[in-house]
CSV table of C-alpha atoms in Angstrom, one decimal:
chain,number,residue,atom,x,y,z
A,15,ARG,CA,-7.1,14.1,43.9
A,16,LEU,CA,-6.0,10.5,44.1
A,17,PHE,CA,-5.3,10.9,47.8
A,18,LYS,CA,-8.9,12.1,48.4
A,19,LEU,CA,-10.2,9.0,46.7
A,20,THR,CA,-8.5,6.8,49.3
A,21,LYS,CA,-10.7,8.3,52.0
A,22,ASP,CA,-13.8,7.1,50.2
A,23,GLY,CA,-13.1,3.4,50.7
A,24,LYS,CA,-14.5,1.2,53.4
A,25,SER,CA,-11.1,-0.4,54.0
A,26,TRP,CA,-7.4,0.1,53.2
A,27,GLU,CA,-7.6,-2.4,50.3
A,28,ASP,CA,-10.8,-0.8,49.0
A,29,SER,CA,-9.3,2.7,49.3
A,30,LEU,CA,-6.2,1.7,47.4
A,31,SER,CA,-8.3,0.0,44.8
A,32,LEU,CA,-10.2,3.2,44.1
A,33,ALA,CA,-7.1,5.2,43.7
A,34,LEU,CA,-5.4,2.7,41.4
A,35,LYS,CA,-8.5,2.4,39.3
A,36,ALA,CA,-8.7,6.2,38.9
A,37,MET,CA,-5.1,6.3,37.9
A,38,LEU,CA,-5.3,3.6,35.4
A,39,LEU,CA,-8.4,5.0,33.8
A,40,SER,CA,-7.0,8.5,33.5
A,41,PRO,CA,-6.4,9.8,30.0
A,42,LYS,CA,-3.1,11.0,31.1
A,43,PHE,CA,-2.1,7.4,31.9
A,44,LEU,CA,-3.6,5.9,28.7
A,45,PHE,CA,-2.4,8.5,26.2
A,46,ARG,CA,0.5,10.9,25.6
A,47,LEU,CA,-1.3,14.3,25.8
A,48,GLU,CA,0.1,17.5,24.5
A,49,ASN,CA,0.8,20.1,27.1
A,50,GLN,CA,-2.0,22.6,27.3
A,51,ASN,CA,-3.2,25.3,29.7
A,52,GLU,CA,-6.7,25.3,31.2
A,53,HIS,CA,-8.1,26.8,28.0
A,54,GLY,CA,-6.8,23.9,25.9
A,55,GLU,CA,-4.1,26.0,24.3
A,56,ALA,CA,-0.4,25.3,24.2
A,57,THR,CA,2.3,27.9,24.5
A,58,ASP,CA,5.0,28.1,21.8
A,59,GLN,CA,7.5,26.2,23.9
A,60,GLN,CA,4.9,23.6,24.9
A,61,ALA,CA,4.1,23.1,21.2
A,62,ASP,CA,7.8,22.7,20.4
A,63,PHE,CA,8.2,20.1,23.1
A,64,SER,CA,5.1,18.3,21.8
A,65,LEU,CA,6.5,18.3,18.3
A,66,ALA,CA,9.8,16.8,19.6
A,67,SER,CA,7.8,14.2,21.5
A,68,GLN,CA,5.6,13.3,18.5
A,69,LEU,CA,8.6,13.0,16.1
A,70,SER,CA,10.6,10.8,18.5
A,71,PHE,CA,7.8,8.5,19.5
A,72,PHE,CA,6.8,8.0,15.9
A,73,LEU,CA,10.3,7.3,14.5
A,74,TRP,CA,11.9,5.8,17.6
A,75,GLY,CA,9.1,4.6,19.8
A,76,SER,CA,10.8,6.4,22.7
A,77,VAL,CA,11.3,9.8,24.3
A,78,PRO,CA,13.2,12.6,22.6
A,79,ASP,CA,17.0,12.7,23.1
A,80,GLU,CA,18.8,15.8,24.3
A,81,GLU,CA,19.4,17.2,20.9
A,82,LEU,CA,15.7,17.3,20.1
A,83,LEU,CA,14.9,18.7,23.5
A,84,ALA,CA,17.5,21.4,23.0
A,85,LEU,CA,16.1,22.4,19.7
A,86,ALA,CA,12.6,22.5,21.2
A,87,ARG,CA,13.8,24.5,24.1
A,88,ASN,CA,15.4,27.1,21.8
A,89,GLY,CA,12.4,27.3,19.5
A,90,ASN,CA,14.3,26.0,16.5
A,91,LEU,CA,12.6,22.7,15.8
A,92,ARG,CA,9.7,24.3,13.9
A,93,ASP,CA,12.2,25.6,11.3
A,94,VAL,CA,11.4,23.5,8.2
A,95,GLU,CA,15.1,22.8,7.3
A,96,VAL,CA,16.0,22.0,10.9
A,97,PHE,CA,13.0,19.6,11.2
A,98,ARG,CA,13.9,17.8,8.0
A,99,ASN,CA,17.5,17.4,9.2
A,100,GLN,CA,16.2,15.9,12.5
A,101,ILE,CA,14.0,13.4,10.6
A,102,GLY,CA,17.1,12.3,8.7
A,103,ARG,CA,19.2,12.1,11.9
A,104,LEU,CA,16.6,10.0,13.7
A,105,LEU,CA,16.1,7.7,10.8
A,106,LYS,CA,19.8,6.9,10.6
A,107,SER,CA,19.8,5.8,14.3
A,108,PRO,CA,19.4,2.1,15.1
A,109,LYS,CA,16.4,3.2,17.2
A,110,ALA,CA,14.5,3.9,14.0
A,111,ARG,CA,13.9,0.1,13.8
A,112,ALA,CA,11.0,0.9,16.0
A,113,LEU,CA,9.2,2.4,13.0
A,114,ALA,CA,9.3,-1.0,11.3
A,115,ASP,CA,8.4,-3.0,14.4
A,116,GLY,CA,5.5,-0.7,15.3
A,117,PHE,CA,4.2,1.1,12.2
A,118,ALA,CA,5.0,-1.4,9.5
A,119,SER,CA,3.9,-4.5,11.4
A,120,GLN,CA,0.5,-2.8,11.9
A,121,TRP,CA,0.2,-1.4,8.4
A,122,LEU,CA,1.2,-4.6,6.7
A,123,GLN,CA,-0.5,-6.7,9.4
A,124,THR,CA,2.6,-8.9,9.9
A,125,ARG,CA,1.9,-8.8,13.7
A,126,ASN,CA,-1.1,-11.1,13.0
A,127,LEU,CA,1.3,-13.9,12.1
A,128,ILE,CA,1.6,-14.7,15.7
A,129,ASN,CA,-1.9,-16.3,15.4
A,130,TYR,CA,-0.7,-18.7,12.6
A,131,ARG,CA,0.7,-22.1,13.3
A,132,PRO,CA,2.0,-23.5,10.1
A,133,ALA,CA,2.4,-27.2,9.7
A,134,GLN,CA,5.7,-28.5,10.9
A,135,GLY,CA,8.3,-28.4,8.1
A,136,LEU,CA,6.0,-26.9,5.5
A,137,LEU,CA,6.5,-23.2,6.2
A,138,PRO,CA,9.2,-21.0,7.9
A,139,SER,CA,8.5,-19.9,11.4
A,140,SER,CA,6.1,-17.0,11.9
A,141,GLU,CA,8.9,-15.0,13.3
A,142,SER,CA,11.1,-15.5,10.2
A,143,MET,CA,8.3,-14.5,7.9
A,144,GLN,CA,7.6,-11.4,9.9
A,145,GLN,CA,11.2,-10.4,10.1
A,146,GLU,CA,11.7,-10.7,6.4
A,147,THR,CA,9.0,-8.0,5.7
A,148,LEU,CA,10.2,-5.7,8.5
A,149,PHE,CA,13.8,-5.9,7.3
A,150,PHE,CA,12.5,-5.1,3.8
A,151,PHE,CA,10.5,-2.1,5.0
A,152,ASP,CA,13.4,-0.8,7.1
A,153,TYR,CA,15.8,-1.0,4.2
A,154,ILE,CA,13.5,0.8,1.8
A,155,LEU,CA,13.0,3.6,4.4
A,156,ARG,CA,16.6,4.0,5.4
A,157,GLU,CA,18.1,3.8,1.9
A,158,GLU,CA,15.4,6.1,0.6
A,159,LYS,CA,14.4,3.7,-2.2
A,160,ASP,CA,11.6,4.3,-4.6
A,161,VAL,CA,8.2,3.5,-2.9
A,162,ARG,CA,7.4,1.3,-5.9
A,163,ASP,CA,10.0,-1.1,-4.6
A,164,PHE,CA,7.3,-2.3,-2.2
A,165,ILE,CA,5.7,-3.9,-5.3
A,166,GLN,CA,8.5,-4.5,-7.8
A,167,ALA,CA,11.7,-5.0,-5.9
A,168,ASP,CA,13.7,-8.0,-7.1
A,169,TYR,CA,15.3,-8.5,-3.7
A,170,THR,CA,14.3,-9.4,-0.2
A,171,PHE,CA,15.9,-10.2,3.2
A,172,MET,CA,16.1,-13.8,4.3
A,173,ASN,CA,17.8,-16.4,6.4
A,174,SER,CA,18.7,-19.9,5.5
A,175,ARG,CA,15.2,-21.2,6.5
A,176,LEU,CA,13.5,-18.8,4.2
A,177,ALA,CA,16.0,-19.5,1.4
A,178,THR,CA,15.2,-23.2,1.5
A,179,PHE,CA,11.5,-22.4,1.4
A,180,TYR,CA,12.0,-20.0,-1.6
A,181,GLY,CA,14.2,-22.5,-3.4
A,182,ILE,CA,17.3,-20.3,-3.3
A,183,ASP,CA,20.8,-21.8,-3.0
A,184,MET,CA,21.5,-21.8,0.8
A,185,ARG,CA,25.2,-21.3,0.1
A,186,ARG,CA,24.3,-17.7,-0.8
A,187,VAL,CA,22.6,-17.2,2.6
A,188,GLY,CA,24.0,-17.4,6.1
A,189,GLU,CA,22.1,-18.0,9.3
A,190,GLY,CA,21.2,-14.3,9.9
A,191,PHE,CA,19.0,-12.1,7.7
A,192,GLN,CA,20.7,-10.6,4.7
A,193,LYS,CA,19.7,-8.9,1.4
A,194,VAL,CA,19.4,-11.5,-1.4
A,195,SER,CA,18.3,-11.1,-5.0
A,196,TYR,CA,15.4,-13.3,-6.2
A,197,GLY,CA,17.3,-13.9,-9.5
A,198,SER,CA,15.0,-15.7,-11.9
A,199,LEU,CA,12.4,-16.5,-9.3
A,200,PRO,CA,8.9,-14.9,-10.1
A,201,ARG,CA,8.7,-13.1,-6.8
A,202,ARG,CA,8.7,-9.3,-6.5
A,203,GLY,CA,8.2,-6.9,-3.6
A,204,VAL,CA,6.2,-7.5,-0.5
A,205,LEU,CA,3.5,-9.5,-2.5
A,206,GLY,CA,6.1,-12.3,-2.9
A,207,HIS,CA,6.8,-12.5,0.8
A,208,ALA,CA,5.8,-15.6,2.7
A,209,SER,CA,4.2,-13.3,5.3
A,210,PHE,CA,1.8,-11.8,2.8
A,211,LEU,CA,1.0,-15.1,1.2
A,212,THR,CA,0.4,-16.7,4.6
A,213,LEU,CA,-1.8,-13.9,6.0
A,214,THR,CA,-4.0,-14.0,2.9
A,215,SER,CA,-4.5,-17.7,2.7
A,216,ASP,CA,-6.9,-20.1,4.3
A,217,ALA,CA,-5.6,-23.0,6.3
A,218,THR,CA,-5.4,-25.5,3.4
A,219,ARG,CA,-5.6,-23.3,0.3
A,220,THR,CA,-4.9,-19.9,-1.2
A,221,SER,CA,-7.5,-17.2,-1.3
A,222,PRO,CA,-7.5,-14.7,-4.2
A,223,VAL,CA,-10.3,-12.8,-2.5
A,224,LYS,CA,-8.4,-12.3,0.7
A,225,ARG,CA,-5.3,-11.3,-1.2
A,226,GLY,CA,-7.2,-8.8,-3.3
A,227,LYS,CA,-8.8,-7.4,-0.2
A,228,TRP,CA,-5.4,-7.0,1.5
A,229,VAL,CA,-4.0,-5.2,-1.5
A,230,MET,CA,-7.0,-2.9,-1.8
A,231,GLU,CA,-7.0,-2.0,1.9
A,232,ASN,CA,-3.3,-1.9,2.8
A,233,LEU,CA,-1.6,-0.8,-0.4
A,234,LEU,CA,-4.3,1.2,-2.2
A,235,ASP,CA,-6.3,2.5,0.8
A,236,SER,CA,-9.5,1.6,-1.0
A,237,PRO,CA,-11.6,-0.6,1.4
A,238,LEU,CA,-14.1,-2.8,-0.3
A,239,PRO,CA,-17.8,-2.1,0.1
A,240,PRO,CA,-19.9,-4.7,1.9
A,241,PRO,CA,-21.4,-7.5,-0.3
A,242,PRO,CA,-24.8,-6.8,-1.8
A,243,PRO,CA,-27.9,-8.1,-0.1
A,244,GLY,CA,-28.5,-11.8,-0.8
A,245,ALA,CA,-24.9,-12.6,-1.7
A,246,ASP,CA,-24.3,-16.0,-0.3
A,247,SER,CA,-20.9,-17.7,0.3
A,248,LEU,CA,-19.6,-20.2,-2.2
A,249,ASP,CA,-19.8,-23.9,-1.4
A,250,ASP,CA,-16.6,-25.1,0.1
A,251,GLN,CA,-15.6,-27.6,-2.6
């Protein structure tokens, strides 16, 4: 099909451009599609391989390994106990960090920190703030902690730069990221992270409205309705 398109161009460059454009716009290039026949139906084995692919790309951000493929090939992956065991195996792998880097950074919006440029010396780097939250998410997931730890955990992950910012004795923290207790500091869970506080602030001041909106949308899955007609913004004073 692509080769036929090359015959429609007026020149070699034009023909090549048509073929490349068709390839790049194809759904098969843009998306990972489940294997289906001409009627849009998948065979049992195709469904097994699709399940292996979905699980691997979600938890690892990569293709299934040979063990997953073997289970799909033998039709065993759809067994509930086998499937749960595979989830546990994949989560124990270092590759599962992709779940934090992909899913968590999108859910908690830490990927947006790249757009922030804090004043020199006032805040940790955007990368440090993002990594704290991702390490925190990864730890709760791998260690099967209570989901409420996202809100009430009295620990976090920090490096020496974050420790200085939080007012924690740097002698307790090395250069790399490590689990550290807040102690008597009034910080708990992800809402105490510099990432969250930065994402929900204006350039020069905090914003309770932004923070409330973030909590409603990201933690409670309750988007706020639009403001009523005639509601004007407050004076910036």
